Amino acid sequence: MKNSEIKFQVDLDENSFPKTIKWDASDKEGAGLEDTKSISLNVWDNQNHSTLRIDLWTEEMSVVEMKRFYIDILGGMAQTILNSTADEYMSEEIKELCDRLVKHVNEENKGG
């Protein structure tokens, strides 16, 4: 059996806000820690039948980047739902939401 490991290193400021976030994975291309501005980790809690979430971002993450990050996450969820459950309706609904959100963010950025 193969083993794979993912690591996160978060340096916090005096207010416990992430100053830097670095990540590494045993299966990723290239060795060593890489910088990122945000992570979103979701874990299914079998005991309580609920989701545990960790969302972290640095002050370097712009509002536009954050919005695009979460649109990308939703798009990935649409594909995962299709792959794992074959629920085309749910997958398409999420994709349509992503399309609407992309339009919203693009329109918002035209004005500013």
mmCIF file of N, CA, C and O in Angstrom:
data_model
loop_
_atom_site.group_PDB
_atom_site.id
_atom_site.type_symbol
_atom_site.label_atom_id
_atom_site.label_comp_id
_atom_site.label_asym_id
_atom_site.label_seq_id
_atom_site.Cartn_x
_atom_site.Cartn_y
_atom_site.Cartn_z
ATOM 1 N N MET A 1 0.838 -1.178 0.000
ATOM 2 C CA MET A 1 0.000 0.000 0.000
ATOM 3 C C MET A 1 0.887 1.247 0.000
ATOM 4 O O MET A 1 1.863 1.320 0.721
ATOM 5 N N LYS A 2 0.527 2.224 -0.796
ATOM 6 C CA LYS A 2 1.269 3.472 -0.892
ATOM 7 C C LYS A 2 0.802 4.442 0.194
ATOM 8 O O LYS A 2 -0.366 4.467 0.555
ATOM 9 N N ASN A 3 1.734 5.242 0.679
ATOM 10 C CA ASN A 3 1.424 6.247 1.680
ATOM 11 C C ASN A 3 1.728 7.611 1.084
ATOM 12 O O ASN A 3 2.743 7.791 0.440
ATOM 13 N N SER A 4 0.836 8.556 1.285
ATOM 14 C CA SER A 4 1.027 9.915 0.788
ATOM 15 C C SER A 4 0.808 10.884 1.940
ATOM 16 O O SER A 4 -0.074 10.680 2.775
ATOM 17 N N GLU A 5 1.604 11.952 1.968
ATOM 18 C CA GLU A 5 1.524 12.889 3.079
ATOM 19 C C GLU A 5 1.424 14.317 2.556
ATOM 20 O O GLU A 5 2.104 14.692 1.609
ATOM 21 N N ILE A 6 0.581 15.115 3.200
ATOM 22 C CA ILE A 6 0.432 16.530 2.893
ATOM 23 C C ILE A 6 0.726 17.304 4.174
ATOM 24 O O ILE A 6 0.203 16.970 5.237
ATOM 25 N N LYS A 7 1.553 18.350 4.049
ATOM 26 C CA LYS A 7 1.933 19.150 5.223
ATOM 27 C C LYS A 7 1.624 20.618 4.971
ATOM 28 O O LYS A 7 1.790 21.116 3.857
ATOM 29 N N PHE A 8 1.211 21.306 6.033
ATOM 30 C CA PHE A 8 1.025 22.745 6.001
ATOM 31 C C PHE A 8 1.839 23.357 7.125
ATOM 32 O O PHE A 8 1.868 22.828 8.233
ATOM 33 N N GLN A 9 2.486 24.459 6.820
ATOM 34 C CA GLN A 9 3.213 25.219 7.832
ATOM 35 C C GLN A 9 2.645 26.629 7.830
ATOM 36 O O GLN A 9 2.658 27.310 6.798
ATOM 37 N N VAL A 10 2.124 27.074 8.969
ATOM 38 C CA VAL A 10 1.492 28.382 9.063
ATOM 39 C C VAL A 10 2.221 29.192 10.129
ATOM 40 O O VAL A 10 2.302 28.781 11.287
ATOM 41 N N ASP A 11 2.764 30.335 9.720
ATOM 42 C CA ASP A 11 3.396 31.258 10.659
ATOM 43 C C ASP A 11 2.370 32.329 11.001
ATOM 44 O O ASP A 11 1.789 32.947 10.096
ATOM 45 N N LEU A 12 2.152 32.547 12.290
ATOM 46 C CA LEU A 12 1.123 33.478 12.755
ATOM 47 C C LEU A 12 1.738 34.766 13.287
ATOM 48 O O LEU A 12 2.845 34.747 13.849
ATOM 49 N N ASP A 13 0.993 35.868 13.141
ATOM 50 C CA ASP A 13 1.436 37.124 13.738
ATOM 51 C C ASP A 13 0.997 37.172 15.198
ATOM 52 O O ASP A 13 0.444 36.187 15.725
ATOM 53 N N GLU A 14 1.197 38.317 15.846
ATOM 54 C CA GLU A 14 0.879 38.442 17.273
ATOM 55 C C GLU A 14 -0.613 38.300 17.577
ATOM 56 O O GLU A 14 -1.002 38.012 18.704
ATOM 57 N N ASN A 15 -1.463 38.458 16.546
ATOM 58 C CA ASN A 15 -2.907 38.293 16.721
ATOM 59 C C ASN A 15 -3.406 36.934 16.229
ATOM 60 O O ASN A 15 -4.601 36.746 16.040
ATOM 61 N N SER A 16 -2.475 36.030 16.001
ATOM 62 C CA SER A 16 -2.770 34.672 15.507
ATOM 63 C C SER A 16 -3.382 34.672 14.109
ATOM 64 O O SER A 16 -4.123 33.761 13.750
ATOM 65 N N PHE A 17 -3.066 35.712 13.328
ATOM 66 C CA PHE A 17 -3.499 35.762 11.933
ATOM 67 C C PHE A 17 -2.366 35.213 11.075
ATOM 68 O O PHE A 17 -1.201 35.535 11.312
ATOM 69 N N PRO A 18 -2.691 34.362 10.084
ATOM 70 C CA PRO A 18 -1.626 33.786 9.253
ATOM 71 C C PRO A 18 -0.788 34.853 8.547
ATOM 72 O O PRO A 18 -1.322 35.706 7.849
ATOM 73 N N LYS A 19 0.498 34.827 8.789
ATOM 74 C CA LYS A 19 1.437 35.733 8.124
ATOM 75 C C LYS A 19 1.960 35.084 6.852
ATOM 76 O O LYS A 19 2.034 35.724 5.818
ATOM 77 N N THR A 20 2.325 33.804 6.956
ATOM 78 C CA THR A 20 2.733 33.016 5.792
ATOM 79 C C THR A 20 2.119 31.627 5.892
ATOM 80 O O THR A 20 1.906 31.111 6.994
ATOM 81 N N ILE A 21 1.847 31.058 4.731
ATOM 82 C CA ILE A 21 1.345 29.685 4.657
ATOM 83 C C ILE A 21 2.209 28.964 3.634
ATOM 84 O O ILE A 21 2.408 29.457 2.526
ATOM 85 N N LYS A 22 2.720 27.832 4.024
ATOM 86 C CA LYS A 22 3.532 27.008 3.127
ATOM 87 C C LYS A 22 2.962 25.597 3.135
ATOM 88 O O LYS A 22 2.358 25.178 4.113
ATOM 89 N N TRP A 23 3.162 24.880 2.024
ATOM 90 C CA TRP A 23 2.649 23.521 1.944
ATOM 91 C C TRP A 23 3.642 22.634 1.210
ATOM 92 O O TRP A 23 4.488 23.101 0.446
ATOM 93 N N ASP A 24 3.517 21.350 1.460
ATOM 94 C CA ASP A 24 4.318 20.350 0.771
ATOM 95 C C ASP A 24 3.497 19.063 0.717
ATOM 96 O O ASP A 24 2.623 18.842 1.548
ATOM 97 N N ALA A 25 3.760 18.269 -0.271
ATOM 98 C CA ALA A 25 3.090 16.968 -0.403
ATOM 99 C C ALA A 25 4.092 15.983 -0.979
ATOM 100 O O ALA A 25 4.886 16.330 -1.860
ATOM 101 N N SER A 26 4.032 14.785 -0.483
ATOM 102 C CA SER A 26 4.993 13.776 -0.927
ATOM 103 C C SER A 26 4.829 13.431 -2.406
ATOM 104 O O SER A 26 5.782 13.008 -3.043
ATOM 105 N N ASP A 27 3.643 13.638 -2.976
ATOM 106 C CA ASP A 27 3.407 13.292 -4.379
ATOM 107 C C ASP A 27 3.483 14.480 -5.339
ATOM 108 O O ASP A 27 3.264 14.319 -6.533
ATOM 109 N N LYS A 28 3.768 15.685 -4.843
ATOM 110 C CA LYS A 28 3.786 16.841 -5.747
ATOM 111 C C LYS A 28 5.107 16.909 -6.502
ATOM 112 O O LYS A 28 6.121 16.362 -6.072
ATOM 113 N N GLU A 29 5.054 17.590 -7.641
ATOM 114 C CA GLU A 29 6.280 17.810 -8.402
ATOM 115 C C GLU A 29 7.148 18.800 -7.644
ATOM 116 O O GLU A 29 6.663 19.775 -7.097
ATOM 117 N N GLY A 30 8.415 18.566 -7.638
ATOM 118 C CA GLY A 30 9.327 19.463 -6.940
ATOM 119 C C GLY A 30 9.330 19.209 -5.451
ATOM 120 O O GLY A 30 8.306 18.922 -4.855
ATOM 121 N N ALA A 31 10.495 19.338 -4.869
ATOM 122 C CA ALA A 31 10.642 19.076 -3.440
ATOM 123 C C ALA A 31 10.603 20.377 -2.662
ATOM 124 O O ALA A 31 10.907 21.446 -3.182
ATOM 125 N N GLY A 32 10.199 20.288 -1.422
ATOM 126 C CA GLY A 32 10.256 21.429 -0.529
ATOM 127 C C GLY A 32 8.949 22.184 -0.398
ATOM 128 O O GLY A 32 8.021 22.007 -1.176
ATOM 129 N N LEU A 33 8.929 23.031 0.618
ATOM 130 C CA LEU A 33 7.754 23.837 0.916
ATOM 131 C C LEU A 33 7.529 24.894 -0.164
ATOM 132 O O LEU A 33 8.481 25.467 -0.692
ATOM 133 N N GLU A 34 6.256 25.146 -0.477
ATOM 134 C CA GLU A 34 5.877 26.190 -1.425
ATOM 135 C C GLU A 34 4.947 27.166 -0.732
ATOM 136 O O GLU A 34 4.096 26.776 0.063
ATOM 137 N N ASP A 35 5.101 28.446 -1.075
ATOM 138 C CA ASP A 35 4.230 29.482 -0.519
ATOM 139 C C ASP A 35 2.849 29.416 -1.152
ATOM 140 O O ASP A 35 2.704 29.083 -2.324
ATOM 141 N N THR A 36 1.847 29.766 -0.362
ATOM 142 C CA THR A 36 0.498 29.973 -0.860
ATOM 143 C C THR A 36 -0.138 31.081 -0.034
ATOM 144 O O THR A 36 0.356 31.405 1.054
ATOM 145 N N LYS A 37 -1.199 31.658 -0.555
ATOM 146 C CA LYS A 37 -1.880 32.731 0.166
ATOM 147 C C LYS A 37 -3.103 32.241 0.918
ATOM 148 O O LYS A 37 -3.618 32.938 1.780
ATOM 149 N N SER A 38 -3.586 31.039 0.575
ATOM 150 C CA SER A 38 -4.818 30.569 1.207
ATOM 151 C C SER A 38 -4.923 29.056 1.123
ATOM 152 O O SER A 38 -4.461 28.446 0.157
ATOM 153 N N ILE A 39 -5.545 28.471 2.138
ATOM 154 C CA ILE A 39 -5.898 27.052 2.099
ATOM 155 C C ILE A 39 -7.330 26.903 2.611
ATOM 156 O O ILE A 39 -7.804 27.682 3.435
ATOM 157 N N SER A 40 -7.991 25.896 2.097
ATOM 158 C CA SER A 40 -9.317 25.535 2.566
ATOM 159 C C SER A 40 -9.338 24.023 2.669
ATOM 160 O O SER A 40 -9.191 23.332 1.672
ATOM 161 N N LEU A 41 -9.482 23.531 3.868
ATOM 162 C CA LEU A 41 -9.430 22.098 4.116
ATOM 163 C C LEU A 41 -10.748 21.665 4.751
ATOM 164 O O LEU A 41 -11.212 22.268 5.723
ATOM 165 N N ASN A 42 -11.359 20.651 4.185
ATOM 166 C CA ASN A 42 -12.622 20.115 4.698
ATOM 167 C C ASN A 42 -12.430 18.640 5.016
ATOM 168 O O ASN A 42 -11.883 17.897 4.201
ATOM 169 N N VAL A 43 -12.877 18.243 6.181
ATOM 170 C CA VAL A 43 -12.734 16.860 6.630
ATOM 171 C C VAL A 43 -14.093 16.358 7.103
ATOM 172 O O VAL A 43 -14.771 17.038 7.886
ATOM 173 N N TRP A 44 -14.493 15.184 6.646
ATOM 174 C CA TRP A 44 -15.746 14.584 7.083
ATOM 175 C C TRP A 44 -15.550 13.943 8.452
ATOM 176 O O TRP A 44 -14.674 13.098 8.644
ATOM 177 N N ASP A 45 -16.357 14.365 9.409
ATOM 178 C CA ASP A 45 -16.330 13.825 10.764
ATOM 179 C C ASP A 45 -17.326 12.665 10.818
ATOM 180 O O ASP A 45 -18.536 12.883 10.890
ATOM 181 N N ASN A 46 -16.820 11.438 10.768
ATOM 182 C CA ASN A 46 -17.681 10.248 10.766
ATOM 183 C C ASN A 46 -18.549 10.145 12.012
ATOM 184 O O ASN A 46 -19.694 9.707 11.933
ATOM 185 N N GLN A 47 -17.993 10.526 13.154
ATOM 186 C CA GLN A 47 -18.731 10.383 14.405
ATOM 187 C C GLN A 47 -19.948 11.292 14.463
ATOM 188 O O GLN A 47 -21.024 10.887 14.873
ATOM 189 N N ASN A 48 -19.776 12.547 14.056
ATOM 190 C CA ASN A 48 -20.859 13.529 14.169
ATOM 191 C C ASN A 48 -21.601 13.758 12.855
ATOM 192 O O ASN A 48 -22.532 14.562 12.815
ATOM 193 N N HIS A 49 -21.170 13.081 11.809
ATOM 194 C CA HIS A 49 -21.785 13.247 10.485
ATOM 195 C C HIS A 49 -21.882 14.714 10.083
ATOM 196 O O HIS A 49 -22.952 15.220 9.736
ATOM 197 N N SER A 50 -20.740 15.365 10.174
ATOM 198 C CA SER A 50 -20.664 16.771 9.796
ATOM 199 C C SER A 50 -19.277 17.070 9.235
ATOM 200 O O SER A 50 -18.377 16.227 9.288
ATOM 201 N N THR A 51 -19.122 18.263 8.722
ATOM 202 C CA THR A 51 -17.862 18.655 8.101
ATOM 203 C C THR A 51 -17.078 19.567 9.024
ATOM 204 O O THR A 51 -17.619 20.540 9.566
ATOM 205 N N LEU A 52 -15.812 19.246 9.183
ATOM 206 C CA LEU A 52 -14.885 20.100 9.919
ATOM 207 C C LEU A 52 -14.139 20.921 8.869
ATOM 208 O O LEU A 52 -13.680 20.379 7.866
ATOM 209 N N ARG A 53 -14.029 22.227 9.093
ATOM 210 C CA ARG A 53 -13.410 23.101 8.094
ATOM 211 C C ARG A 53 -12.276 23.901 8.697
ATOM 212 O O ARG A 53 -12.376 24.367 9.832
ATOM 213 N N ILE A 54 -11.242 24.072 7.895
ATOM 214 C CA ILE A 54 -10.157 24.986 8.233
ATOM 215 C C ILE A 54 -9.957 25.877 7.015
ATOM 216 O O ILE A 54 -9.628 25.390 5.929
ATOM 217 N N ASP A 55 -10.190 27.167 7.182
ATOM 218 C CA ASP A 55 -9.987 28.147 6.122
ATOM 219 C C ASP A 55 -8.991 29.179 6.636
ATOM 220 O O ASP A 55 -9.251 29.850 7.641
ATOM 221 N N LEU A 56 -7.855 29.286 5.952
ATOM 222 C CA LEU A 56 -6.822 30.234 6.354
ATOM 223 C C LEU A 56 -6.378 31.031 5.137
ATOM 224 O O LEU A 56 -6.307 30.499 4.028
ATOM 225 N N TRP A 57 -6.066 32.307 5.341
ATOM 226 C CA TRP A 57 -5.534 33.128 4.269
ATOM 227 C C TRP A 57 -4.641 34.195 4.881
ATOM 228 O O TRP A 57 -4.805 34.582 6.032
ATOM 229 N N THR A 58 -3.697 34.666 4.083
ATOM 230 C CA THR A 58 -2.798 35.716 4.530
ATOM 231 C C THR A 58 -3.340 37.062 4.086
ATOM 232 O O THR A 58 -4.231 37.143 3.232
ATOM 233 N N GLU A 59 -2.796 38.125 4.642
ATOM 234 C CA GLU A 59 -3.223 39.467 4.257
ATOM 235 C C GLU A 59 -2.828 39.788 2.815
ATOM 236 O O GLU A 59 -3.339 40.733 2.229
ATOM 237 N N GLU A 60 -1.946 38.988 2.238
ATOM 238 C CA GLU A 60 -1.525 39.175 0.846
ATOM 239 C C GLU A 60 -2.597 38.709 -0.142
ATOM 240 O O GLU A 60 -2.548 39.057 -1.314
ATOM 241 N N MET A 61 -3.551 37.929 0.324
ATOM 242 C CA MET A 61 -4.616 37.404 -0.548
ATOM 243 C C MET A 61 -5.616 38.527 -0.801
ATOM 244 O O MET A 61 -6.281 38.998 0.124
ATOM 245 N N SER A 62 -5.721 38.935 -2.062
ATOM 246 C CA SER A 62 -6.659 40.020 -2.378
ATOM 247 C C SER A 62 -8.094 39.502 -2.347
ATOM 248 O O SER A 62 -8.338 38.294 -2.427
ATOM 249 N N VAL A 63 -9.025 40.414 -2.270
ATOM 250 C CA VAL A 63 -10.442 40.057 -2.265
ATOM 251 C C VAL A 63 -10.802 39.334 -3.566
ATOM 252 O O VAL A 63 -11.494 38.319 -3.549
ATOM 253 N N VAL A 64 -10.318 39.844 -4.685
ATOM 254 C CA VAL A 64 -10.609 39.209 -5.976
ATOM 255 C C VAL A 64 -10.034 37.798 -6.025
ATOM 256 O O VAL A 64 -10.703 36.858 -6.468
ATOM 257 N N GLU A 65 -8.801 37.630 -5.558
ATOM 258 C CA GLU A 65 -8.202 36.291 -5.530
ATOM 259 C C GLU A 65 -9.017 35.353 -4.649
ATOM 260 O O GLU A 65 -9.226 34.192 -5.000
ATOM 261 N N MET A 66 -9.490 35.851 -3.496
ATOM 262 C CA MET A 66 -10.274 35.017 -2.585
ATOM 263 C C MET A 66 -11.564 34.571 -3.252
ATOM 264 O O MET A 66 -11.947 33.403 -3.173
ATOM 265 N N LYS A 67 -12.232 35.490 -3.947
ATOM 266 C CA LYS A 67 -13.474 35.125 -4.624
ATOM 267 C C LYS A 67 -13.220 34.099 -5.715
ATOM 268 O O LYS A 67 -13.955 33.113 -5.847
ATOM 269 N N ARG A 68 -12.167 34.286 -6.480
ATOM 270 C CA ARG A 68 -11.841 33.323 -7.545
ATOM 271 C C ARG A 68 -11.424 31.969 -6.969
ATOM 272 O O ARG A 68 -11.750 30.926 -7.521
ATOM 273 N N PHE A 69 -10.719 31.995 -5.849
ATOM 274 C CA PHE A 69 -10.317 30.771 -5.161
ATOM 275 C C PHE A 69 -11.546 29.933 -4.809
ATOM 276 O O PHE A 69 -11.608 28.733 -5.081
ATOM 277 N N TYR A 70 -12.555 30.579 -4.234
ATOM 278 C CA TYR A 70 -13.742 29.834 -3.826
ATOM 279 C C TYR A 70 -14.617 29.423 -5.008
ATOM 280 O O TYR A 70 -15.261 28.369 -4.962
ATOM 281 N N ILE A 71 -14.608 30.196 -6.075
ATOM 282 C CA ILE A 71 -15.301 29.752 -7.293
ATOM 283 C C ILE A 71 -14.621 28.501 -7.833
ATOM 284 O O ILE A 71 -15.291 27.534 -8.216
ATOM 285 N N ASP A 72 -13.290 28.488 -7.838
ATOM 286 C CA ASP A 72 -12.552 27.300 -8.286
ATOM 287 C C ASP A 72 -12.853 26.092 -7.400
ATOM 288 O O ASP A 72 -12.998 24.967 -7.885
ATOM 289 N N ILE A 73 -12.938 26.329 -6.100
ATOM 290 C CA ILE A 73 -13.258 25.232 -5.171
ATOM 291 C C ILE A 73 -14.635 24.660 -5.493
ATOM 292 O O ILE A 73 -14.813 23.437 -5.566
ATOM 293 N N LEU A 74 -15.611 25.543 -5.698
ATOM 294 C CA LEU A 74 -16.965 25.074 -6.037
ATOM 295 C C LEU A 74 -16.958 24.288 -7.347
ATOM 296 O O LEU A 74 -17.613 23.248 -7.460
ATOM 297 N N GLY A 75 -16.226 24.775 -8.339
ATOM 298 C CA GLY A 75 -16.135 24.061 -9.611
ATOM 299 C C GLY A 75 -15.542 22.674 -9.439
ATOM 300 O O GLY A 75 -16.008 21.700 -10.033
ATOM 301 N N GLY A 76 -14.530 22.580 -8.606
ATOM 302 C CA GLY A 76 -13.940 21.274 -8.305
ATOM 303 C C GLY A 76 -14.921 20.355 -7.600
ATOM 304 O O GLY A 76 -14.968 19.149 -7.859
ATOM 305 N N MET A 77 -15.729 20.927 -6.723
ATOM 306 C CA MET A 77 -16.748 20.135 -6.028
ATOM 307 C C MET A 77 -17.772 19.587 -7.009
ATOM 308 O O MET A 77 -18.230 18.446 -6.865
ATOM 309 N N ALA A 78 -18.128 20.393 -8.011
ATOM 310 C CA ALA A 78 -19.091 19.928 -9.023
ATOM 311 C C ALA A 78 -18.558 18.683 -9.716
ATOM 312 O O ALA A 78 -19.295 17.708 -9.913
ATOM 313 N N GLN A 79 -17.277 18.698 -10.062
ATOM 314 C CA GLN A 79 -16.681 17.540 -10.735
ATOM 315 C C GLN A 79 -16.574 16.350 -9.788
ATOM 316 O O GLN A 79 -16.847 15.211 -10.171
ATOM 317 N N THR A 80 -16.212 16.597 -8.534
ATOM 318 C CA THR A 80 -16.101 15.520 -7.553
ATOM 319 C C THR A 80 -17.455 14.859 -7.305
ATOM 320 O O THR A 80 -17.554 13.627 -7.220
ATOM 321 N N ILE A 81 -18.505 15.673 -7.214
ATOM 322 C CA ILE A 81 -19.848 15.120 -7.015
ATOM 323 C C ILE A 81 -20.235 14.237 -8.193
ATOM 324 O O ILE A 81 -20.772 13.141 -8.014
ATOM 325 N N LEU A 82 -19.930 14.703 -9.403
ATOM 326 C CA LEU A 82 -20.237 13.905 -10.586
ATOM 327 C C LEU A 82 -19.450 12.594 -10.565
ATOM 328 O O LEU A 82 -20.013 11.518 -10.794
ATOM 329 N N ASN A 83 -18.168 12.662 -10.267
ATOM 330 C CA ASN A 83 -17.319 11.464 -10.244
ATOM 331 C C ASN A 83 -17.708 10.476 -9.146
ATOM 332 O O ASN A 83 -17.660 9.266 -9.343
ATOM 333 N N SER A 84 -18.084 11.007 -7.987
ATOM 334 C CA SER A 84 -18.315 10.128 -6.836
ATOM 335 C C SER A 84 -19.745 9.630 -6.712
ATOM 336 O O SER A 84 -19.979 8.576 -6.123
ATOM 337 N N THR A 85 -20.714 10.389 -7.266
ATOM 338 C CA THR A 85 -22.116 10.000 -7.088
ATOM 339 C C THR A 85 -22.876 9.847 -8.399
ATOM 340 O O THR A 85 -23.993 9.354 -8.396
ATOM 341 N N ALA A 86 -22.291 10.334 -9.502
ATOM 342 C CA ALA A 86 -22.938 10.350 -10.823
ATOM 343 C C ALA A 86 -24.201 11.217 -10.827
ATOM 344 O O ALA A 86 -25.057 11.060 -11.684
ATOM 345 N N ASP A 87 -24.295 12.144 -9.872
ATOM 346 C CA ASP A 87 -25.451 13.039 -9.794
ATOM 347 C C ASP A 87 -25.219 14.223 -10.736
ATOM 348 O O ASP A 87 -24.628 15.239 -10.360
ATOM 349 N N GLU A 88 -25.672 14.084 -11.965
ATOM 350 C CA GLU A 88 -25.470 15.115 -12.977
ATOM 351 C C GLU A 88 -26.220 16.396 -12.637
ATOM 352 O O GLU A 88 -25.733 17.498 -12.906
ATOM 353 N N TYR A 89 -27.414 16.267 -12.073
ATOM 354 C CA TYR A 89 -28.203 17.454 -11.723
ATOM 355 C C TYR A 89 -27.450 18.333 -10.732
ATOM 356 O O TYR A 89 -27.291 19.543 -10.943
ATOM 357 N N MET A 90 -26.982 17.736 -9.655
ATOM 358 C CA MET A 90 -26.283 18.501 -8.629
ATOM 359 C C MET A 90 -25.006 19.124 -9.195
ATOM 360 O O MET A 90 -24.709 20.297 -8.935
ATOM 361 N N SER A 91 -24.274 18.365 -9.983
ATOM 362 C CA SER A 91 -23.051 18.857 -10.600
ATOM 363 C C SER A 91 -23.333 20.054 -11.508
ATOM 364 O O SER A 91 -22.637 21.080 -11.442
ATOM 365 N N GLU A 92 -24.346 19.952 -12.335
ATOM 366 C CA GLU A 92 -24.690 21.045 -13.255
ATOM 367 C C GLU A 92 -25.163 22.287 -12.511
ATOM 368 O O GLU A 92 -24.856 23.414 -12.908
ATOM 369 N N GLU A 93 -25.921 22.103 -11.441
ATOM 370 C CA GLU A 93 -26.387 23.243 -10.645
ATOM 371 C C GLU A 93 -25.194 24.017 -10.058
ATOM 372 O O GLU A 93 -25.184 25.255 -10.059
ATOM 373 N N ILE A 94 -24.218 23.295 -9.570
ATOM 374 C CA ILE A 94 -23.035 23.951 -9.001
ATOM 375 C C ILE A 94 -22.249 24.653 -10.111
ATOM 376 O O ILE A 94 -21.780 25.784 -9.927
ATOM 377 N N LYS A 95 -22.114 24.009 -11.263
ATOM 378 C CA LYS A 95 -21.407 24.640 -12.388
ATOM 379 C C LYS A 95 -22.115 25.921 -12.824
ATOM 380 O O LYS A 95 -21.464 26.932 -13.115
ATOM 381 N N GLU A 96 -23.437 25.896 -12.858
ATOM 382 C CA GLU A 96 -24.196 27.094 -13.234
ATOM 383 C C GLU A 96 -24.007 28.205 -12.202
ATOM 384 O O GLU A 96 -23.901 29.380 -12.561
ATOM 385 N N LEU A 97 -23.959 27.834 -10.934
ATOM 386 C CA LEU A 97 -23.681 28.815 -9.891
ATOM 387 C C LEU A 97 -22.293 29.423 -10.118
ATOM 388 O O LEU A 97 -22.123 30.642 -10.029
ATOM 389 N N CYS A 98 -21.321 28.597 -10.423
ATOM 390 C CA CYS A 98 -19.964 29.092 -10.691
ATOM 391 C C CYS A 98 -19.959 30.067 -11.863
ATOM 392 O O CYS A 98 -19.308 31.112 -11.796
ATOM 393 N N ASP A 99 -20.678 29.747 -12.915
ATOM 394 C CA ASP A 99 -20.765 30.649 -14.070
ATOM 395 C C ASP A 99 -21.338 32.004 -13.657
ATOM 396 O O ASP A 99 -20.832 33.053 -14.067
ATOM 397 N N ARG A 100 -22.388 31.984 -12.838
ATOM 398 C CA ARG A 100 -22.991 33.238 -12.371
ATOM 399 C C ARG A 100 -22.010 34.024 -11.488
ATOM 400 O O ARG A 100 -21.912 35.253 -11.581
ATOM 401 N N LEU A 101 -21.285 33.315 -10.650
ATOM 402 C CA LEU A 101 -20.331 33.984 -9.770
ATOM 403 C C LEU A 101 -19.160 34.579 -10.548
ATOM 404 O O LEU A 101 -18.679 35.670 -10.214
ATOM 405 N N VAL A 102 -18.694 33.882 -11.578
ATOM 406 C CA VAL A 102 -17.624 34.422 -12.425
ATOM 407 C C VAL A 102 -18.094 35.714 -13.081
ATOM 408 O O VAL A 102 -17.373 36.718 -13.096
ATOM 409 N N LYS A 103 -19.315 35.716 -13.612
ATOM 410 C CA LYS A 103 -19.866 36.931 -14.224
ATOM 411 C C LYS A 103 -19.937 38.059 -13.198
ATOM 412 O O LYS A 103 -19.586 39.206 -13.487
ATOM 413 N N HIS A 104 -20.391 37.732 -11.992
ATOM 414 C CA HIS A 104 -20.490 38.729 -10.915
ATOM 415 C C HIS A 104 -19.118 39.338 -10.619
ATOM 416 O O HIS A 104 -18.977 40.559 -10.546
ATOM 417 N N VAL A 105 -18.113 38.503 -10.435
ATOM 418 C CA VAL A 105 -16.770 38.990 -10.108
ATOM 419 C C VAL A 105 -16.201 39.812 -11.270
ATOM 420 O O VAL A 105 -15.600 40.861 -11.049
ATOM 421 N N ASN A 106 -16.412 39.349 -12.493
ATOM 422 C CA ASN A 106 -15.927 40.099 -13.658
ATOM 423 C C ASN A 106 -16.593 41.469 -13.748
ATOM 424 O O ASN A 106 -15.934 42.468 -14.021
ATOM 425 N N GLU A 107 -17.896 41.513 -13.525
ATOM 426 C CA GLU A 107 -18.627 42.785 -13.566
ATOM 427 C C GLU A 107 -18.145 43.718 -12.459
ATOM 428 O O GLU A 107 -17.971 44.912 -12.662
ATOM 429 N N GLU A 108 -17.951 43.138 -11.283
ATOM 430 C CA GLU A 108 -17.473 43.912 -10.147
ATOM 431 C C GLU A 108 -16.110 44.552 -10.438
ATOM 432 O O GLU A 108 -15.857 45.695 -10.079
ATOM 433 N N ASN A 109 -15.249 43.810 -11.123
ATOM 434 C CA ASN A 109 -13.893 44.289 -11.416
ATOM 435 C C ASN A 109 -13.881 45.321 -12.536
ATOM 436 O O ASN A 109 -12.961 46.124 -12.612
ATOM 437 N N LYS A 110 -14.873 45.313 -13.416
ATOM 438 C CA LYS A 110 -14.956 46.323 -14.471
ATOM 439 C C LYS A 110 -15.208 47.692 -13.875
ATOM 440 O O LYS A 110 -14.692 48.686 -14.354
ATOM 441 N N GLY A 111 -16.019 47.723 -12.826
ATOM 442 C CA GLY A 111 -16.402 48.986 -12.209
ATOM 443 C C GLY A 111 -15.317 49.617 -11.364
ATOM 444 O O GLY A 111 -15.328 50.794 -11.082
ATOM 445 N N GLY A 112 -14.346 48.816 -10.921
ATOM 446 C CA GLY A 112 -13.332 49.335 -10.000
ATOM 447 C C GLY A 112 -12.033 49.395 -10.637
ATOM 448 O O GLY A 112 -11.125 50.028 -10.594
#
